[in-house]
Amino acid sequence: MVNQASSPRRQSLRLRDYDYAQAGAYFITICVQGREGLLGEVRDGEVFLSPFGRIAAESWTWLAVGYPQVSLDAWIIMPNHLHGIIVLTDNSCRGG
């Protein structure tokens, strides 16, 4: 387990006072805890997903099915993280 107190922290790229629930395209990175390579492996420049990686891919694509106000643009799963562009098409995803 990684001691987060001693891990270097990246500076937040979030804009102060920006409403991230509003419509727009957002670049998302989701990392595996401890940056373990649980999602797959790279061989000859190609990513081969593990069972966990396939679950991550299914979960990511489900977002556009489960939420009509969400569409997905380019995305990729790497061994220890996922990069993707998620597009919110309206403000109906707000809670409450």
XYZ file of C-alpha atoms in Angstrom:
96
model
C 0.000 0.000 0.000
C 1.285 3.459 -0.899
C 1.651 5.999 1.864
C -0.147 8.927 0.292
C 1.310 11.363 2.818
C 4.801 10.733 1.418
C 3.750 10.437 -2.239
C 4.384 13.464 -4.427
C 1.136 15.286 -5.153
C 0.406 16.811 -8.522
C -0.880 20.330 -8.631
C -4.623 20.376 -9.268
C -5.597 21.419 -12.767
C -9.171 22.177 -11.696
C -10.379 25.695 -12.312
C -11.443 27.502 -9.155
C -15.192 28.212 -9.077
C -15.806 26.285 -12.327
C -18.993 24.195 -12.349
C -17.825 20.815 -13.621
C -21.428 19.575 -13.774
C -22.196 21.902 -16.678
C -22.339 20.724 -20.267
C -18.962 20.324 -21.939
C -16.159 17.923 -22.805
C -13.899 16.797 -19.974
C -10.595 14.929 -20.108
C -10.582 12.266 -17.389
C -7.741 10.182 -15.975
C -8.554 7.356 -13.568
C -5.587 5.636 -11.900
C -5.393 2.245 -10.222
C -4.593 2.536 -6.514
C -0.852 2.341 -6.047
C -0.510 2.534 -9.836
C -0.439 -1.254 -10.022
C -0.633 -2.663 -13.549
C -3.900 -4.491 -12.935
C -5.732 -3.472 -16.093
C -3.515 -5.205 -18.624
C -0.113 -5.199 -20.235
C 1.593 -3.704 -23.255
C 3.158 -6.124 -25.716
C 4.674 -4.996 -29.006
C 3.067 -1.573 -28.584
C -0.443 -2.951 -28.070
C -2.452 -3.037 -24.842
C -3.886 -6.416 -23.872
C -6.546 -6.036 -21.198
C -6.752 -8.252 -18.150
C -10.145 -9.294 -16.756
C -9.995 -6.141 -14.594
C -9.231 -4.077 -17.691
C -12.219 -5.572 -19.496
C -14.420 -4.659 -16.527
C -13.047 -1.110 -16.640
C -13.781 -0.906 -20.395
C -17.318 -2.227 -19.923
C -17.919 0.200 -17.059
C -16.601 3.155 -19.064
C -18.761 2.369 -22.107
C -21.785 1.793 -19.859
C -21.664 5.471 -18.832
C -23.064 6.485 -22.236
C -25.774 3.807 -21.982
C -26.735 4.434 -18.363
C -26.768 8.227 -18.613
C -28.457 9.699 -21.703
C -26.788 13.084 -21.100
C -23.322 11.487 -21.407
C -21.445 10.640 -24.571
C -17.919 9.353 -24.885
C -15.195 10.523 -27.206
C -11.706 9.003 -27.478
C -10.523 6.813 -24.611
C -7.835 4.266 -23.858
C -7.020 1.880 -21.052
C -3.386 1.485 -20.087
C -2.033 -1.081 -17.592
C -2.470 1.210 -14.579
C -4.857 3.960 -15.705
C -7.596 5.050 -18.086
C -7.682 8.244 -20.152
C -10.932 9.373 -21.697
C -12.967 12.305 -22.898
C -16.477 12.380 -21.497
C -19.029 14.802 -22.911
C -21.909 16.076 -20.790
C -24.607 17.226 -23.176
C -26.836 19.018 -20.641
C -27.105 19.830 -16.959
C -29.588 17.054 -16.122
C -26.830 14.993 -14.456
C -26.898 17.255 -11.406
C -28.029 15.553 -8.230
C -31.030 16.710 -6.236
